[in-house]
């Protein structure tokens, strides 16, 4: 069982048009956790009717963005001509590759009625050989995402990427990635195989967990050491433990990052900025 290397408490930031996010990384102490570049917990924030905020037009190049909604709904649109709604339980796995411009705004009904926005955005780096591939979407409704539940209902696992508990994700990844949402009832435990060499992280959404003898609670990120082939944890409090479990193969390649562009070298960042500024990543509504 892997030991815990560090426990990091999320910082708070404002993103897009003023959405409050809890962000364990990047911060000035922790830039990236190869192959992961960013984790944002959007909200949870309660909006009055007409007040919900979103993420207006912005570009991406060189990595993947994964949106997973727990509550609320976002309307997505991009410069390649894609459009869709990411509602509660849905996942949008976007491979930005060479680049595009997109927006994620509150979905019409959600904006009108108000309600709670609660979800996640994860950025996963692409290997050098994939940074300029054509953009690809895997818009995956909740009903298509495999879920395991134990007979006594004490363990619930949603398999967004990778395999767990005999379930295999429907989403394809460019490099080996595990992305699970795990909910444990008080006292329940969970163990997951993680191949040697892979980075493994757990972000606690709610509740209290015991991770190899160390406790972490909501808005804390557990970084596992790379010292064994499985991770395990237990719901330690009197409430259910809900967390995201992530693992991925480190790329071990140079990283040059500037806002929404993540490449290997500064010259490639300058190129991305000028491609965006000169409209070569397109414009929403003008395919
Ligand atoms: Fe984005």
PDB file of C-alpha atoms and ligand atoms in Angstrom:
ATOM      1  CA  UNK A   1       0.000   0.000   0.000  1.00  0.00           C
ATOM      2  CA  UNK A   2       1.407   3.391  -0.970  1.00  0.00           C
ATOM      3  CA  UNK A   3       2.284   5.838   1.786  1.00  0.00           C
ATOM      4  CA  UNK A   4       1.337   9.527   1.690  1.00  0.00           C
ATOM      5  CA  UNK A   5       3.957  11.917   0.333  1.00  0.00           C
ATOM      6  CA  UNK A   6       2.045  15.145   1.036  1.00  0.00           C
ATOM      7  CA  UNK A   7      -1.385  16.574   1.851  1.00  0.00           C
ATOM      8  CA  UNK A   8      -2.123  19.926   0.204  1.00  0.00           C
ATOM      9  CA  UNK A   9      -5.032  22.217   1.052  1.00  0.00           C
ATOM     10  CA  UNK A  10      -6.698  23.895  -1.952  1.00  0.00           C
ATOM     11  CA  UNK A  11      -6.324  27.640  -2.473  1.00  0.00           C
ATOM     12  CA  UNK A  12      -9.282  29.745  -3.567  1.00  0.00           C
ATOM     13  CA  UNK A  13      -9.283  31.577  -6.897  1.00  0.00           C
ATOM     14  CA  UNK A  14     -11.743  33.287  -9.218  1.00  0.00           C
ATOM     15  CA  UNK A  15     -11.885  31.965 -12.762  1.00  0.00           C
ATOM     16  CA  UNK A  16     -13.795  32.811 -15.910  1.00  0.00           C
ATOM     17  CA  UNK A  17     -16.469  35.444 -15.255  1.00  0.00           C
ATOM     18  CA  UNK A  18     -16.000  35.195 -11.468  1.00  0.00           C
ATOM     19  CA  UNK A  19     -16.626  31.531 -10.618  1.00  0.00           C
ATOM     20  CA  UNK A  20     -15.099  30.657  -7.245  1.00  0.00           C
ATOM     21  CA  UNK A  21     -12.847  27.614  -7.520  1.00  0.00           C
ATOM     22  CA  UNK A  22     -10.905  25.591  -4.952  1.00  0.00           C
ATOM     23  CA  UNK A  23      -7.528  24.822  -6.479  1.00  0.00           C
ATOM     24  CA  UNK A  24      -5.021  22.404  -4.931  1.00  0.00           C
ATOM     25  CA  UNK A  25      -2.646  23.032  -7.852  1.00  0.00           C
ATOM     26  CA  UNK A  26      -1.088  24.839  -9.591  1.00  0.00           C
ATOM     27  CA  UNK A  27      -0.071  27.218  -6.819  1.00  0.00           C
ATOM     28  CA  UNK A  28       3.261  28.948  -6.410  1.00  0.00           C
ATOM     29  CA  UNK A  29       4.374  26.040  -4.219  1.00  0.00           C
ATOM     30  CA  UNK A  30       3.169  23.266  -6.510  1.00  0.00           C
ATOM     31  CA  UNK A  31       3.268  23.912 -10.255  1.00  0.00           C
ATOM     32  CA  UNK A  32       2.149  20.565 -11.658  1.00  0.00           C
ATOM     33  CA  UNK A  33       1.992  16.904 -10.674  1.00  0.00           C
ATOM     34  CA  UNK A  34       3.128  15.197 -13.879  1.00  0.00           C
ATOM     35  CA  UNK A  35       1.039  14.378 -15.952  1.00  0.00           C
ATOM     36  CA  UNK A  36      -1.604  16.555 -14.243  1.00  0.00           C
ATOM     37  CA  UNK A  37      -1.436  20.326 -14.783  1.00  0.00           C
ATOM     38  CA  UNK A  38      -4.397  21.704 -12.854  1.00  0.00           C
ATOM     39  CA  UNK A  39      -7.315  20.650 -10.685  1.00  0.00           C
ATOM     40  CA  UNK A  40     -10.165  23.077 -10.011  1.00  0.00           C
ATOM     41  CA  UNK A  41     -13.186  22.347  -7.871  1.00  0.00           C
ATOM     42  CA  UNK A  42     -15.809  24.775  -9.238  1.00  0.00           C
ATOM     43  CA  UNK A  43     -17.944  25.893  -6.307  1.00  0.00           C
ATOM     44  CA  UNK A  44     -19.930  24.519  -4.674  1.00  0.00           C
ATOM     45  CA  UNK A  45     -21.641  27.896  -5.036  1.00  0.00           C
ATOM     46  CA  UNK A  46     -25.357  28.724  -4.872  1.00  0.00           C
ATOM     47  CA  UNK A  47     -26.608  31.153  -7.504  1.00  0.00           C
ATOM     48  CA  UNK A  48     -29.803  33.213  -7.372  1.00  0.00           C
ATOM     49  CA  UNK A  49     -31.964  33.203 -10.534  1.00  0.00           C
ATOM     50  CA  UNK A  50     -30.104  34.910 -13.393  1.00  0.00           C
ATOM     51  CA  UNK A  51     -26.819  35.168 -11.445  1.00  0.00           C
ATOM     52  CA  UNK A  52     -24.860  32.048 -12.424  1.00  0.00           C
ATOM     53  CA  UNK A  53     -21.441  32.791 -13.890  1.00  0.00           C
ATOM     54  CA  UNK A  54     -19.427  30.768 -16.389  1.00  0.00           C
ATOM     55  CA  UNK A  55     -16.323  30.724 -18.519  1.00  0.00           C
ATOM     56  CA  UNK A  56     -16.540  33.004 -21.587  1.00  0.00           C
ATOM     57  CA  UNK A  57     -14.498  32.494 -24.795  1.00  0.00           C
ATOM     58  CA  UNK A  58     -10.892  31.389 -24.246  1.00  0.00           C
ATOM     59  CA  UNK A  59      -8.368  29.214 -26.128  1.00  0.00           C
ATOM     60  CA  UNK A  60      -6.483  26.018 -25.227  1.00  0.00           C
ATOM     61  CA  UNK A  61      -3.530  24.236 -26.821  1.00  0.00           C
ATOM     62  CA  UNK A  62      -1.304  21.309 -25.909  1.00  0.00           C
ATOM     63  CA  UNK A  63      -3.288  19.367 -23.296  1.00  0.00           C
ATOM     64  CA  UNK A  64      -6.667  17.892 -22.333  1.00  0.00           C
ATOM     65  CA  UNK A  65      -9.387  19.455 -20.191  1.00  0.00           C
ATOM     66  CA  UNK A  66     -11.821  17.195 -18.371  1.00  0.00           C
ATOM     67  CA  UNK A  67     -15.048  18.644 -16.971  1.00  0.00           C
ATOM     68  CA  UNK A  68     -17.107  16.575 -14.513  1.00  0.00           C
ATOM     69  CA  UNK A  69     -20.261  18.129 -13.133  1.00  0.00           C
ATOM     70  CA  UNK A  70     -21.876  17.135  -9.831  1.00  0.00           C
ATOM     71  CA  UNK A  71     -24.564  19.838  -9.730  1.00  0.00           C
ATOM     72  CA  UNK A  72     -25.689  22.558 -12.123  1.00  0.00           C
ATOM     73  CA  UNK A  73     -25.217  22.503 -15.896  1.00  0.00           C
ATOM     74  CA  UNK A  74     -22.920  24.242 -18.356  1.00  0.00           C
ATOM     75  CA  UNK A  75     -23.541  24.986 -21.999  1.00  0.00           C
ATOM     76  CA  UNK A  76     -20.452  24.386 -24.095  1.00  0.00           C
ATOM     77  CA  UNK A  77     -19.607  25.858 -27.488  1.00  0.00           C
ATOM     78  CA  UNK A  78     -16.397  26.044 -29.536  1.00  0.00           C
ATOM     79  CA  UNK A  79     -14.697  27.348 -32.671  1.00  0.00           C
ATOM     80  CA  UNK A  80     -14.731  23.906 -34.313  1.00  0.00           C
ATOM     81  CA  UNK A  81     -18.551  23.959 -34.343  1.00  0.00           C
ATOM     82  CA  UNK A  82     -19.206  21.673 -31.351  1.00  0.00           C
ATOM     83  CA  UNK A  83     -22.022  22.459 -28.923  1.00  0.00           C
ATOM     84  CA  UNK A  84     -23.426  20.615 -25.961  1.00  0.00           C
ATOM     85  CA  UNK A  85     -24.682  20.608 -22.402  1.00  0.00           C
ATOM     86  CA  UNK A  86     -22.674  19.173 -19.528  1.00  0.00           C
ATOM     87  CA  UNK A  87     -25.265  18.357 -16.855  1.00  0.00           C
ATOM     88  CA  UNK A  88     -24.954  16.785 -13.406  1.00  0.00           C
ATOM     89  CA  UNK A  89     -23.022  13.510 -13.595  1.00  0.00           C
ATOM     90  CA  UNK A  90     -21.793  14.119 -17.157  1.00  0.00           C
ATOM     91  CA  UNK A  91     -18.169  14.249 -18.281  1.00  0.00           C
ATOM     92  CA  UNK A  92     -16.683  16.202 -21.133  1.00  0.00           C
ATOM     93  CA  UNK A  93     -13.210  14.970 -22.020  1.00  0.00           C
ATOM     94  CA  UNK A  94     -11.735  17.489 -24.421  1.00  0.00           C
ATOM     95  CA  UNK A  95      -8.421  16.918 -26.171  1.00  0.00           C
ATOM     96  CA  UNK A  96      -7.478  20.471 -27.128  1.00  0.00           C
ATOM     97  CA  UNK A  97      -4.446  19.331 -29.149  1.00  0.00           C
ATOM     98  CA  UNK A  98      -3.489  22.000 -31.710  1.00  0.00           C
ATOM     99  CA  UNK A  99      -6.046  24.354 -30.284  1.00  0.00           C
ATOM    100  CA  UNK A 100      -9.487  25.837 -30.294  1.00  0.00           C
ATOM    101  CA  UNK A 101     -11.501  28.586 -28.664  1.00  0.00           C
ATOM    102  CA  UNK A 102     -14.376  27.565 -26.423  1.00  0.00           C
ATOM    103  CA  UNK A 103     -16.806  28.808 -23.816  1.00  0.00           C
ATOM    104  CA  UNK A 104     -18.625  27.107 -20.968  1.00  0.00           C
ATOM    105  CA  UNK A 105     -21.545  29.191 -19.780  1.00  0.00           C
ATOM    106  CA  UNK A 106     -24.441  28.396 -17.420  1.00  0.00           C
ATOM    107  CA  UNK A 107     -27.069  26.357 -19.265  1.00  0.00           C
ATOM    108  CA  UNK A 108     -30.266  28.352 -20.028  1.00  0.00           C
ATOM    109  CA  UNK A 109     -32.585  26.740 -17.451  1.00  0.00           C
ATOM    110  CA  UNK A 110     -29.933  26.599 -14.746  1.00  0.00           C
ATOM    111  CA  UNK A 111     -29.161  30.291 -15.292  1.00  0.00           C
ATOM    112  CA  UNK A 112     -32.863  31.281 -15.194  1.00  0.00           C
ATOM    113  CA  UNK A 113     -33.764  29.250 -12.109  1.00  0.00           C
ATOM    114  CA  UNK A 114     -30.466  29.523 -10.255  1.00  0.00           C
ATOM    115  CA  UNK A 115     -29.122  26.704  -8.115  1.00  0.00           C
ATOM    116  CA  UNK A 116     -25.869  25.121  -7.132  1.00  0.00           C
ATOM    117  CA  UNK A 117     -22.813  24.894  -9.352  1.00  0.00           C
ATOM    118  CA  UNK A 118     -20.501  22.100  -8.250  1.00  0.00           C
ATOM    119  CA  UNK A 119     -18.017  20.356 -10.495  1.00  0.00           C
ATOM    120  CA  UNK A 120     -14.445  19.754 -11.486  1.00  0.00           C
ATOM    121  CA  UNK A 121     -11.998  20.717 -14.148  1.00  0.00           C
ATOM    122  CA  UNK A 122      -8.850  18.656 -14.566  1.00  0.00           C
ATOM    123  CA  UNK A 123      -6.049  19.460 -17.006  1.00  0.00           C
ATOM    124  CA  UNK A 124      -3.972  16.529 -18.228  1.00  0.00           C
ATOM    125  CA  UNK A 125      -0.805  17.133 -20.195  1.00  0.00           C
ATOM    126  CA  UNK A 126      -0.336  15.624 -23.646  1.00  0.00           C
ATOM    127  CA  UNK A 127       2.918  13.990 -24.721  1.00  0.00           C
ATOM    128  CA  UNK A 128       5.053  16.054 -27.105  1.00  0.00           C
ATOM    129  CA  UNK A 129       3.939  13.848 -30.024  1.00  0.00           C
ATOM    130  CA  UNK A 130       0.234  14.613 -29.337  1.00  0.00           C
ATOM    131  CA  UNK A 131       0.361  18.338 -28.590  1.00  0.00           C
ATOM    132  CA  UNK A 132      -0.690  19.393 -32.083  1.00  0.00           C
ATOM    133  CA  UNK A 133      -3.213  16.667 -32.925  1.00  0.00           C
ATOM    134  CA  UNK A 134      -6.708  17.648 -34.093  1.00  0.00           C
ATOM    135  CA  UNK A 135      -9.068  18.592 -31.250  1.00  0.00           C
ATOM    136  CA  UNK A 136     -11.341  15.775 -30.066  1.00  0.00           C
ATOM    137  CA  UNK A 137     -14.339  15.608 -27.749  1.00  0.00           C
ATOM    138  CA  UNK A 138     -15.671  12.737 -25.737  1.00  0.00           C
ATOM    139  CA  UNK A 139     -18.952  14.153 -24.415  1.00  0.00           C
ATOM    140  CA  UNK A 140     -20.113  11.399 -22.098  1.00  0.00           C
ATOM    141  CA  UNK A 141     -23.522  11.517 -20.445  1.00  0.00           C
ATOM    142  CA  UNK A 142     -23.723  10.158 -16.904  1.00  0.00           C
ATOM    143  CA  UNK A 143     -25.851   7.177 -18.045  1.00  0.00           C
ATOM    144  CA  UNK A 144     -22.940   5.923 -20.195  1.00  0.00           C
ATOM    145  CA  UNK A 145     -20.329   6.047 -17.431  1.00  0.00           C
ATOM    146  CA  UNK A 146     -19.853   2.695 -15.652  1.00  0.00           C
ATOM    147  CA  UNK A 147     -20.615   2.615 -11.942  1.00  0.00           C
ATOM    148  CA  UNK A 148     -19.795  -0.119  -9.432  1.00  0.00           C
ATOM    149  CA  UNK A 149     -21.794  -0.456  -6.268  1.00  0.00           C
ATOM    150  CA  UNK A 150     -21.145  -3.049  -3.556  1.00  0.00           C
ATOM    151  CA  UNK A 151     -24.051  -5.296  -2.484  1.00  0.00           C
ATOM    152  CA  UNK A 152     -24.298  -3.501   0.873  1.00  0.00           C
ATOM    153  CA  UNK A 153     -24.098  -0.100  -0.900  1.00  0.00           C
ATOM    154  CA  UNK A 154     -21.151   1.013   1.240  1.00  0.00           C
ATOM    155  CA  UNK A 155     -18.835   1.458  -1.791  1.00  0.00           C
ATOM    156  CA  UNK A 156     -19.798   3.409  -4.931  1.00  0.00           C
ATOM    157  CA  UNK A 157     -17.307   3.970  -7.753  1.00  0.00           C
ATOM    158  CA  UNK A 158     -17.868   5.907 -10.973  1.00  0.00           C
ATOM    159  CA  UNK A 159     -15.242   4.873 -13.542  1.00  0.00           C
ATOM    160  CA  UNK A 160     -14.549   7.969 -15.669  1.00  0.00           C
ATOM    161  CA  UNK A 161     -11.187   6.773 -17.012  1.00  0.00           C
ATOM    162  CA  UNK A 162      -9.247   3.536 -16.570  1.00  0.00           C
ATOM    163  CA  UNK A 163     -10.589   0.406 -14.856  1.00  0.00           C
ATOM    164  CA  UNK A 164     -11.773  -0.343 -11.350  1.00  0.00           C
ATOM    165  CA  UNK A 165     -13.832  -3.020  -9.604  1.00  0.00           C
ATOM    166  CA  UNK A 166     -14.264  -4.956 -12.845  1.00  0.00           C
ATOM    167  CA  UNK A 167     -15.624  -1.905 -14.713  1.00  0.00           C
ATOM    168  CA  UNK A 168     -13.856  -0.355 -17.673  1.00  0.00           C
ATOM    169  CA  UNK A 169     -14.326   3.289 -18.654  1.00  0.00           C
ATOM    170  CA  UNK A 170     -15.835   4.187 -22.033  1.00  0.00           C
ATOM    171  CA  UNK A 171     -13.611   7.262 -22.389  1.00  0.00           C
ATOM    172  CA  UNK A 172     -10.300   6.737 -24.215  1.00  0.00           C
ATOM    173  CA  UNK A 173      -7.172   8.502 -22.955  1.00  0.00           C
ATOM    174  CA  UNK A 174      -3.923   9.399 -24.792  1.00  0.00           C
ATOM    175  CA  UNK A 175      -1.732   8.159 -21.938  1.00  0.00           C
ATOM    176  CA  UNK A 176      -2.683   5.744 -19.139  1.00  0.00           C
ATOM    177  CA  UNK A 177      -5.036   7.673 -16.822  1.00  0.00           C
ATOM    178  CA  UNK A 178      -7.280   6.564 -13.976  1.00  0.00           C
ATOM    179  CA  UNK A 179     -10.113   8.911 -12.980  1.00  0.00           C
ATOM    180  CA  UNK A 180     -12.581   7.609 -10.385  1.00  0.00           C
ATOM    181  CA  UNK A 181     -15.246   9.245  -8.247  1.00  0.00           C
ATOM    182  CA  UNK A 182     -15.452   7.125  -5.085  1.00  0.00           C
ATOM    183  CA  UNK A 183     -18.071   7.433  -2.331  1.00  0.00           C
ATOM    184  CA  UNK A 184     -17.588   5.373   0.834  1.00  0.00           C
ATOM    185  CA  UNK A 185     -20.103   5.104   3.658  1.00  0.00           C
ATOM    186  CA  UNK A 186     -18.645   5.613   7.175  1.00  0.00           C
ATOM    187  CA  UNK A 187     -16.178   2.866   8.033  1.00  0.00           C
ATOM    188  CA  UNK A 188     -15.958   1.492   4.467  1.00  0.00           C
ATOM    189  CA  UNK A 189     -12.573   0.996   2.787  1.00  0.00           C
ATOM    190  CA  UNK A 190     -11.403   0.937  -0.808  1.00  0.00           C
ATOM    191  CA  UNK A 191      -8.245  -0.325  -2.465  1.00  0.00           C
ATOM    192  CA  UNK A 192      -7.126   0.368  -6.037  1.00  0.00           C
ATOM    193  CA  UNK A 193      -4.209  -1.060  -7.981  1.00  0.00           C
ATOM    194  CA  UNK A 194      -1.970   1.649  -9.438  1.00  0.00           C
ATOM    195  CA  UNK A 195       0.901   0.537 -11.698  1.00  0.00           C
ATOM    196  CA  UNK A 196       4.392   1.296 -10.384  1.00  0.00           C
ATOM    197  CA  UNK A 197       5.689   4.611 -11.654  1.00  0.00           C
ATOM    198  CA  UNK A 198       2.278   6.231 -11.983  1.00  0.00           C
ATOM    199  CA  UNK A 199       1.402   9.382 -10.091  1.00  0.00           C
ATOM    200  CA  UNK A 200      -1.569   8.882  -7.723  1.00  0.00           C
ATOM    201  CA  UNK A 201      -3.702  11.595  -6.113  1.00  0.00           C
ATOM    202  CA  UNK A 202      -6.918  11.762  -4.090  1.00  0.00           C
ATOM    203  CA  UNK A 203      -8.955  14.972  -3.809  1.00  0.00           C
ATOM    204  CA  UNK A 204     -11.451  14.925  -0.949  1.00  0.00           C
ATOM    205  CA  UNK A 205     -14.781  16.498  -1.906  1.00  0.00           C
ATOM    206  CA  UNK A 206     -16.683  15.785   1.306  1.00  0.00           C
ATOM    207  CA  UNK A 207     -16.154  13.855   4.498  1.00  0.00           C
ATOM    208  CA  UNK A 208     -12.987  12.684   6.182  1.00  0.00           C
ATOM    209  CA  UNK A 209     -10.640   9.980   4.951  1.00  0.00           C
ATOM    210  CA  UNK A 210      -7.801   7.971   6.401  1.00  0.00           C
ATOM    211  CA  UNK A 211      -5.017   7.492   3.861  1.00  0.00           C
ATOM    212  CA  UNK A 212      -2.266   5.137   5.006  1.00  0.00           C
ATOM    213  CA  UNK A 213      -2.581   6.477   8.549  1.00  0.00           C
ATOM    214  CA  UNK A 214      -2.978  10.153   7.645  1.00  0.00           C
ATOM    215  CA  UNK A 215      -6.267  12.047   7.703  1.00  0.00           C
ATOM    216  CA  UNK A 216      -7.516  14.458   5.041  1.00  0.00           C
ATOM    217  CA  UNK A 217     -10.820  16.287   4.691  1.00  0.00           C
ATOM    218  CA  UNK A 218     -12.737  18.378   2.204  1.00  0.00           C
ATOM    219  CA  UNK A 219     -10.695  20.543  -0.212  1.00  0.00           C
ATOM    220  CA  UNK A 220      -7.519  18.611   0.562  1.00  0.00           C
ATOM    221  CA  UNK A 221      -5.406  16.775  -1.996  1.00  0.00           C
ATOM    222  CA  UNK A 222      -3.529  13.650  -0.957  1.00  0.00           C
ATOM    223  CA  UNK A 223      -0.391  12.979  -2.992  1.00  0.00           C
ATOM    224  CA  UNK A 224       0.641   9.346  -2.681  1.00  0.00           C
ATOM    225  CA  UNK A 225       4.275   8.290  -2.666  1.00  0.00           C
ATOM    226  CA  UNK A 226       5.426   6.032  -5.483  1.00  0.00           C
ATOM    227  CA  UNK A 227       6.369   3.200  -3.145  1.00  0.00           C
ATOM    228  CA  UNK A 228       3.895   0.393  -3.835  1.00  0.00           C
ATOM    229  CA  UNK A 229       1.359  -0.956  -6.311  1.00  0.00           C
ATOM    230  CA  UNK A 230      -1.917   0.057  -4.704  1.00  0.00           C
ATOM    231  CA  UNK A 231      -3.546   2.918  -2.846  1.00  0.00           C
ATOM    232  CA  UNK A 232      -6.153   2.440  -0.159  1.00  0.00           C
ATOM    233  CA  UNK A 233      -8.274   4.593   2.110  1.00  0.00           C
ATOM    234  CA  UNK A 234     -11.137   4.440   4.633  1.00  0.00           C
ATOM    235  CA  UNK A 235     -14.063   6.760   5.370  1.00  0.00           C
ATOM    236  CA  UNK A 236     -12.968   7.946   8.800  1.00  0.00           C
ATOM    237  CA  UNK A 237     -15.706  10.354   9.885  1.00  0.00           C
ATOM    238  CA  UNK A 238     -19.379   9.849  10.726  1.00  0.00           C
ATOM    239  CA  UNK A 239     -20.384  11.043   7.234  1.00  0.00           C
ATOM    240  CA  UNK A 240     -19.731   9.522   3.808  1.00  0.00           C
ATOM    241  CA  UNK A 241     -16.357  10.157   2.193  1.00  0.00           C
ATOM    242  CA  UNK A 242     -16.572  11.430  -1.394  1.00  0.00           C
ATOM    243  CA  UNK A 243     -13.365  11.850  -3.388  1.00  0.00           C
ATOM    244  CA  UNK A 244     -11.753  11.876  -6.801  1.00  0.00           C
ATOM    245  CA  UNK A 245      -9.005   9.296  -7.249  1.00  0.00           C
ATOM    246  CA  UNK A 246      -6.559  10.118 -10.049  1.00  0.00           C
ATOM    247  CA  UNK A 247      -3.555   8.290 -11.423  1.00  0.00           C
ATOM    248  CA  UNK A 248      -1.482   8.838 -14.517  1.00  0.00           C
ATOM    249  CA  UNK A 249       1.747   8.020 -16.250  1.00  0.00           C
ATOM    250  CA  UNK A 250       4.244  10.895 -15.871  1.00  0.00           C
ATOM    251  CA  UNK A 251       5.522  12.271 -19.188  1.00  0.00           C
ATOM    252  CA  UNK A 252       8.915  13.472 -17.912  1.00  0.00           C
ATOM    253  CA  UNK A 253       9.059  16.079 -20.692  1.00  0.00           C
ATOM    254  CA  UNK A 254       9.871  19.785 -20.395  1.00  0.00           C
ATOM    255  CA  UNK A 255       6.875  22.017 -19.660  1.00  0.00           C
ATOM    256  CA  UNK A 256       6.433  25.598 -20.855  1.00  0.00           C
ATOM    257  CA  UNK A 257       3.070  26.937 -19.720  1.00  0.00           C
ATOM    258  CA  UNK A 258       1.365  30.269 -20.125  1.00  0.00           C
ATOM    259  CA  UNK A 259      -2.303  30.508 -19.130  1.00  0.00           C
ATOM    260  CA  UNK A 260      -4.313  28.213 -21.417  1.00  0.00           C
ATOM    261  CA  UNK A 261      -1.298  27.028 -23.445  1.00  0.00           C
ATOM    262  CA  UNK A 262       0.959  24.184 -22.286  1.00  0.00           C
ATOM    263  CA  UNK A 263       3.831  23.227 -24.581  1.00  0.00           C
ATOM    264  CA  UNK A 264       7.395  21.951 -24.157  1.00  0.00           C
ATOM    265  CA  UNK A 265       9.408  25.072 -25.049  1.00  0.00           C
ATOM    266  CA  UNK A 266       8.930  28.861 -24.749  1.00  0.00           C
ATOM    267  CA  UNK A 267       9.123  29.319 -28.542  1.00  0.00           C
ATOM    268  CA  UNK A 268       6.069  27.044 -28.885  1.00  0.00           C
ATOM    269  CA  UNK A 269       4.212  29.224 -26.387  1.00  0.00           C
ATOM    270  CA  UNK A 270       5.023  32.353 -28.434  1.00  0.00           C
ATOM    271  CA  UNK A 271       3.696  30.545 -31.500  1.00  0.00           C
ATOM    272  CA  UNK A 272       0.497  29.543 -29.647  1.00  0.00           C
ATOM    273  CA  UNK A 273      -0.082  33.141 -28.518  1.00  0.00           C
ATOM    274  CA  UNK A 274       0.344  34.513 -32.043  1.00  0.00           C
ATOM    275  CA  UNK A 275      -1.795  31.731 -33.573  1.00  0.00           C
ATOM    276  CA  UNK A 276      -4.544  32.653 -31.110  1.00  0.00           C
ATOM    277  CA  UNK A 277      -4.174  36.417 -31.538  1.00  0.00           C
ATOM    278  CA  UNK A 278      -4.223  36.136 -35.316  1.00  0.00           C
ATOM    279  CA  UNK A 279      -7.364  33.996 -35.253  1.00  0.00           C
ATOM    280  CA  UNK A 280      -5.803  30.697 -36.297  1.00  0.00           C
ATOM    281  CA  UNK A 281      -7.549  28.878 -33.437  1.00  0.00           C
ATOM    282  CA  UNK A 282     -10.857  30.106 -34.817  1.00  0.00           C
ATOM    283  CA  UNK A 283     -13.737  31.955 -33.300  1.00  0.00           C
ATOM    284  CA  UNK A 284     -16.990  30.737 -31.767  1.00  0.00           C
ATOM    285  CA  UNK A 285     -19.887  30.950 -34.218  1.00  0.00           C
ATOM    286  CA  UNK A 286     -17.545  31.291 -37.185  1.00  0.00           C
ATOM    287  CA  UNK A 287     -16.573  27.802 -38.170  1.00  0.00           C
TER     288      UNK A 287
HETATM  289 FE1  LIG B   1     -11.488  25.972 -21.096  1.00  0.00          FE
END
